[in-house]
Amino acid sequence: MKALLTTFAAVFLLTFLATPTMGAGWFWDVGNGLGFAAFAGLIYLTITSARRTDVRAHQVLGYGVLFVAVAHVFW
């Protein structure tokens, strides 16, 4: 989980530093970022479901991904 958050933060930081003026404004960029976060979470949940993991942690992360996806839809 820490690796996912670190990778996710690094990608957004590098993207922001490389092209800070590119985009359609903060409102659009935040909504787009929520969509990328939801997609990354779904991929992570799919990858970790093949291994034996803590079911409770997987369930909590699943609810978190669901919340981010719903936030993206309503953004």
Short mmCIF file of N, CA and C in Angstrom, two decimals:
data_model
loop_
_atom_site.label_atom_id
_atom_site.label_comp_id
_atom_site.label_asym_id
_atom_site.label_seq_id
_atom_site.Cartn_x
_atom_site.Cartn_y
_atom_site.Cartn_z
N MET A 1 0.82 -1.18 0.00
CA MET A 1 0.00 0.00 0.00
C MET A 1 0.87 1.26 0.00
N LYS A 2 1.96 1.23 0.78
CA LYS A 2 2.86 2.38 0.81
C LYS A 2 3.53 2.58 -0.55
N ALA A 3 3.83 1.47 -1.21
CA ALA A 3 4.45 1.57 -2.54
C ALA A 3 3.49 2.19 -3.54
N LEU A 4 2.21 1.84 -3.45
CA LEU A 4 1.21 2.43 -4.34
C LEU A 4 1.09 3.93 -4.11
N LEU A 5 1.00 4.34 -2.86
CA LEU A 5 0.88 5.77 -2.57
C LEU A 5 2.13 6.55 -2.96
N THR A 6 3.29 5.96 -2.74
CA THR A 6 4.53 6.63 -3.12
C THR A 6 4.65 6.78 -4.63
N THR A 7 4.33 5.73 -5.36
CA THR A 7 4.37 5.79 -6.82
C THR A 7 3.37 6.79 -7.35
N PHE A 8 2.18 6.76 -6.79
CA PHE A 8 1.12 7.67 -7.21
C PHE A 8 1.53 9.13 -6.99
N ALA A 9 2.07 9.42 -5.81
CA ALA A 9 2.51 10.79 -5.51
C ALA A 9 3.67 11.21 -6.40
N ALA A 10 4.58 10.30 -6.67
CA ALA A 10 5.73 10.63 -7.52
C ALA A 10 5.29 10.96 -8.95
N VAL A 11 4.35 10.20 -9.48
CA VAL A 11 3.87 10.46 -10.84
C VAL A 11 3.20 11.84 -10.91
N PHE A 12 2.36 12.16 -9.94
CA PHE A 12 1.72 13.47 -9.97
C PHE A 12 2.71 14.60 -9.77
N LEU A 13 3.69 14.42 -8.90
CA LEU A 13 4.70 15.45 -8.68
C LEU A 13 5.54 15.67 -9.93
N LEU A 14 5.98 14.60 -10.55
CA LEU A 14 6.78 14.74 -11.77
C LEU A 14 5.98 15.36 -12.90
N THR A 15 4.73 14.99 -13.02
CA THR A 15 3.88 15.58 -14.05
C THR A 15 3.68 17.07 -13.82
N PHE A 16 3.47 17.45 -12.57
CA PHE A 16 3.27 18.85 -12.26
C PHE A 16 4.55 19.66 -12.48
N LEU A 17 5.69 19.09 -12.11
CA LEU A 17 6.95 19.81 -12.29
C LEU A 17 7.35 19.91 -13.76
N ALA A 18 7.01 18.90 -14.55
CA ALA A 18 7.39 18.90 -15.96
C ALA A 18 6.56 19.89 -16.76
N THR A 19 5.27 19.95 -16.49
CA THR A 19 4.37 20.82 -17.28
C THR A 19 3.37 21.52 -16.36
N PRO A 20 3.82 22.50 -15.57
CA PRO A 20 2.90 23.13 -14.63
C PRO A 20 1.82 23.99 -15.29
N THR A 21 2.06 24.48 -16.51
CA THR A 21 1.07 25.34 -17.15
C THR A 21 0.19 24.57 -18.13
N MET A 22 0.46 23.30 -18.33
CA MET A 22 -0.34 22.52 -19.25
C MET A 22 -1.56 21.98 -18.52
N GLY A 23 -2.70 22.05 -19.13
CA GLY A 23 -3.93 21.56 -18.52
C GLY A 23 -5.07 22.53 -18.78
N ALA A 24 -6.20 22.20 -18.26
CA ALA A 24 -7.39 23.02 -18.49
C ALA A 24 -7.83 23.75 -17.23
N GLY A 25 -6.94 23.94 -16.31
CA GLY A 25 -7.26 24.62 -15.06
C GLY A 25 -7.31 23.63 -13.91
N TRP A 26 -7.29 24.16 -12.69
CA TRP A 26 -7.23 23.32 -11.51
C TRP A 26 -8.47 22.44 -11.37
N PHE A 27 -9.63 22.97 -11.67
CA PHE A 27 -10.86 22.20 -11.50
C PHE A 27 -10.83 20.95 -12.37
N TRP A 28 -10.48 21.11 -13.62
CA TRP A 28 -10.41 19.97 -14.54
C TRP A 28 -9.30 19.00 -14.14
N ASP A 29 -8.16 19.55 -13.75
CA ASP A 29 -7.03 18.71 -13.39
C ASP A 29 -7.30 17.87 -12.14
N VAL A 30 -7.99 18.42 -11.16
CA VAL A 30 -8.33 17.66 -9.95
C VAL A 30 -9.29 16.52 -10.31
N GLY A 31 -10.30 16.80 -11.13
CA GLY A 31 -11.22 15.75 -11.56
C GLY A 31 -10.51 14.66 -12.35
N ASN A 32 -9.60 15.07 -13.21
CA ASN A 32 -8.82 14.11 -13.98
C ASN A 32 -7.92 13.29 -13.06
N GLY A 33 -7.34 13.92 -12.08
CA GLY A 33 -6.50 13.21 -11.11
C GLY A 33 -7.29 12.19 -10.30
N LEU A 34 -8.53 12.53 -9.95
CA LEU A 34 -9.38 11.57 -9.25
C LEU A 34 -9.65 10.34 -10.12
N GLY A 35 -9.84 10.57 -11.40
CA GLY A 35 -10.05 9.45 -12.32
C GLY A 35 -8.83 8.56 -12.42
N PHE A 36 -7.64 9.17 -12.51
CA PHE A 36 -6.40 8.38 -12.54
C PHE A 36 -6.21 7.62 -11.23
N ALA A 37 -6.56 8.25 -10.10
CA ALA A 37 -6.42 7.57 -8.81
C ALA A 37 -7.36 6.37 -8.72
N ALA A 38 -8.58 6.53 -9.21
CA ALA A 38 -9.53 5.41 -9.20
C ALA A 38 -9.02 4.28 -10.09
N PHE A 39 -8.50 4.61 -11.25
CA PHE A 39 -7.98 3.60 -12.17
C PHE A 39 -6.78 2.88 -11.57
N ALA A 40 -5.87 3.64 -10.97
CA ALA A 40 -4.70 3.03 -10.34
C ALA A 40 -5.11 2.12 -9.18
N GLY A 41 -6.11 2.54 -8.42
CA GLY A 41 -6.60 1.70 -7.33
C GLY A 41 -7.23 0.42 -7.83
N LEU A 42 -7.98 0.49 -8.91
CA LEU A 42 -8.58 -0.72 -9.48
C LEU A 42 -7.51 -1.69 -9.98
N ILE A 43 -6.48 -1.16 -10.61
CA ILE A 43 -5.39 -2.02 -11.07
C ILE A 43 -4.69 -2.66 -9.88
N TYR A 44 -4.44 -1.88 -8.84
CA TYR A 44 -3.78 -2.41 -7.65
C TYR A 44 -4.63 -3.49 -6.99
N LEU A 45 -5.93 -3.27 -6.89
CA LEU A 45 -6.81 -4.28 -6.31
C LEU A 45 -6.81 -5.56 -7.14
N THR A 46 -6.75 -5.43 -8.46
CA THR A 46 -6.73 -6.61 -9.32
C THR A 46 -5.42 -7.38 -9.16
N ILE A 47 -4.32 -6.67 -9.09
CA ILE A 47 -3.02 -7.33 -8.96
C ILE A 47 -2.90 -8.04 -7.61
N THR A 48 -3.34 -7.40 -6.54
CA THR A 48 -3.19 -7.99 -5.21
C THR A 48 -4.22 -9.08 -4.94
N SER A 49 -5.27 -9.18 -5.74
CA SER A 49 -6.27 -10.22 -5.49
C SER A 49 -5.75 -11.60 -5.86
N ALA A 50 -4.70 -11.70 -6.66
CA ALA A 50 -4.14 -12.99 -7.05
C ALA A 50 -3.29 -13.59 -5.93
N ARG A 51 -2.81 -12.75 -5.02
CA ARG A 51 -1.97 -13.22 -3.91
C ARG A 51 -2.81 -13.37 -2.65
N ARG A 52 -2.25 -14.08 -1.71
CA ARG A 52 -2.89 -14.17 -0.39
C ARG A 52 -2.61 -12.86 0.35
N THR A 53 -3.63 -12.09 0.57
CA THR A 53 -3.46 -10.82 1.28
C THR A 53 -4.44 -10.77 2.44
N ASP A 54 -4.28 -9.76 3.24
CA ASP A 54 -5.20 -9.52 4.33
C ASP A 54 -6.55 -9.09 3.74
N VAL A 55 -7.57 -9.87 4.01
CA VAL A 55 -8.88 -9.62 3.41
C VAL A 55 -9.44 -8.28 3.89
N ARG A 56 -9.24 -7.96 5.14
CA ARG A 56 -9.78 -6.70 5.68
C ARG A 56 -9.10 -5.49 5.02
N ALA A 57 -7.80 -5.55 4.83
CA ALA A 57 -7.10 -4.45 4.17
C ALA A 57 -7.56 -4.31 2.72
N HIS A 58 -7.76 -5.44 2.05
CA HIS A 58 -8.24 -5.42 0.67
C HIS A 58 -9.64 -4.80 0.60
N GLN A 59 -10.48 -5.13 1.56
CA GLN A 59 -11.84 -4.60 1.59
C GLN A 59 -11.84 -3.09 1.86
N VAL A 60 -11.02 -2.64 2.79
CA VAL A 60 -10.94 -1.21 3.10
C VAL A 60 -10.42 -0.44 1.89
N LEU A 61 -9.40 -0.97 1.23
CA LEU A 61 -8.87 -0.32 0.04
C LEU A 61 -9.93 -0.30 -1.07
N GLY A 62 -10.72 -1.36 -1.17
CA GLY A 62 -11.79 -1.40 -2.16
C GLY A 62 -12.83 -0.31 -1.92
N TYR A 63 -13.18 -0.10 -0.66
CA TYR A 63 -14.11 0.99 -0.34
C TYR A 63 -13.49 2.36 -0.64
N GLY A 64 -12.20 2.48 -0.38
CA GLY A 64 -11.52 3.74 -0.71
C GLY A 64 -11.51 4.02 -2.20
N VAL A 65 -11.25 2.98 -3.00
CA VAL A 65 -11.27 3.13 -4.45
C VAL A 65 -12.68 3.47 -4.93
N LEU A 66 -13.68 2.83 -4.34
CA LEU A 66 -15.06 3.14 -4.69
C LEU A 66 -15.38 4.60 -4.39
N PHE A 67 -14.93 5.10 -3.24
CA PHE A 67 -15.16 6.50 -2.88
C PHE A 67 -14.49 7.44 -3.87
N VAL A 68 -13.26 7.14 -4.28
CA VAL A 68 -12.55 7.99 -5.24
C VAL A 68 -13.24 7.96 -6.59
N ALA A 69 -13.72 6.78 -7.02
CA ALA A 69 -14.41 6.68 -8.29
C ALA A 69 -15.72 7.48 -8.28
N VAL A 70 -16.45 7.39 -7.18
CA VAL A 70 -17.70 8.16 -7.06
C VAL A 70 -17.39 9.66 -7.02
N ALA A 71 -16.31 10.05 -6.34
CA ALA A 71 -15.92 11.46 -6.30
C ALA A 71 -15.56 11.95 -7.71
N HIS A 72 -14.91 11.10 -8.50
CA HIS A 72 -14.59 11.46 -9.86
C HIS A 72 -15.85 11.66 -10.70
N VAL A 73 -16.81 10.78 -10.53
CA VAL A 73 -18.06 10.88 -11.30
C VAL A 73 -18.80 12.17 -10.96
N PHE A 74 -18.88 12.49 -9.67
CA PHE A 74 -19.62 13.67 -9.28
C PHE A 74 -18.83 14.96 -9.41
N TRP A 75 -17.51 14.87 -9.59
CA TRP A 75 -16.70 16.07 -9.76
C TRP A 75 -17.08 16.75 -11.05
#
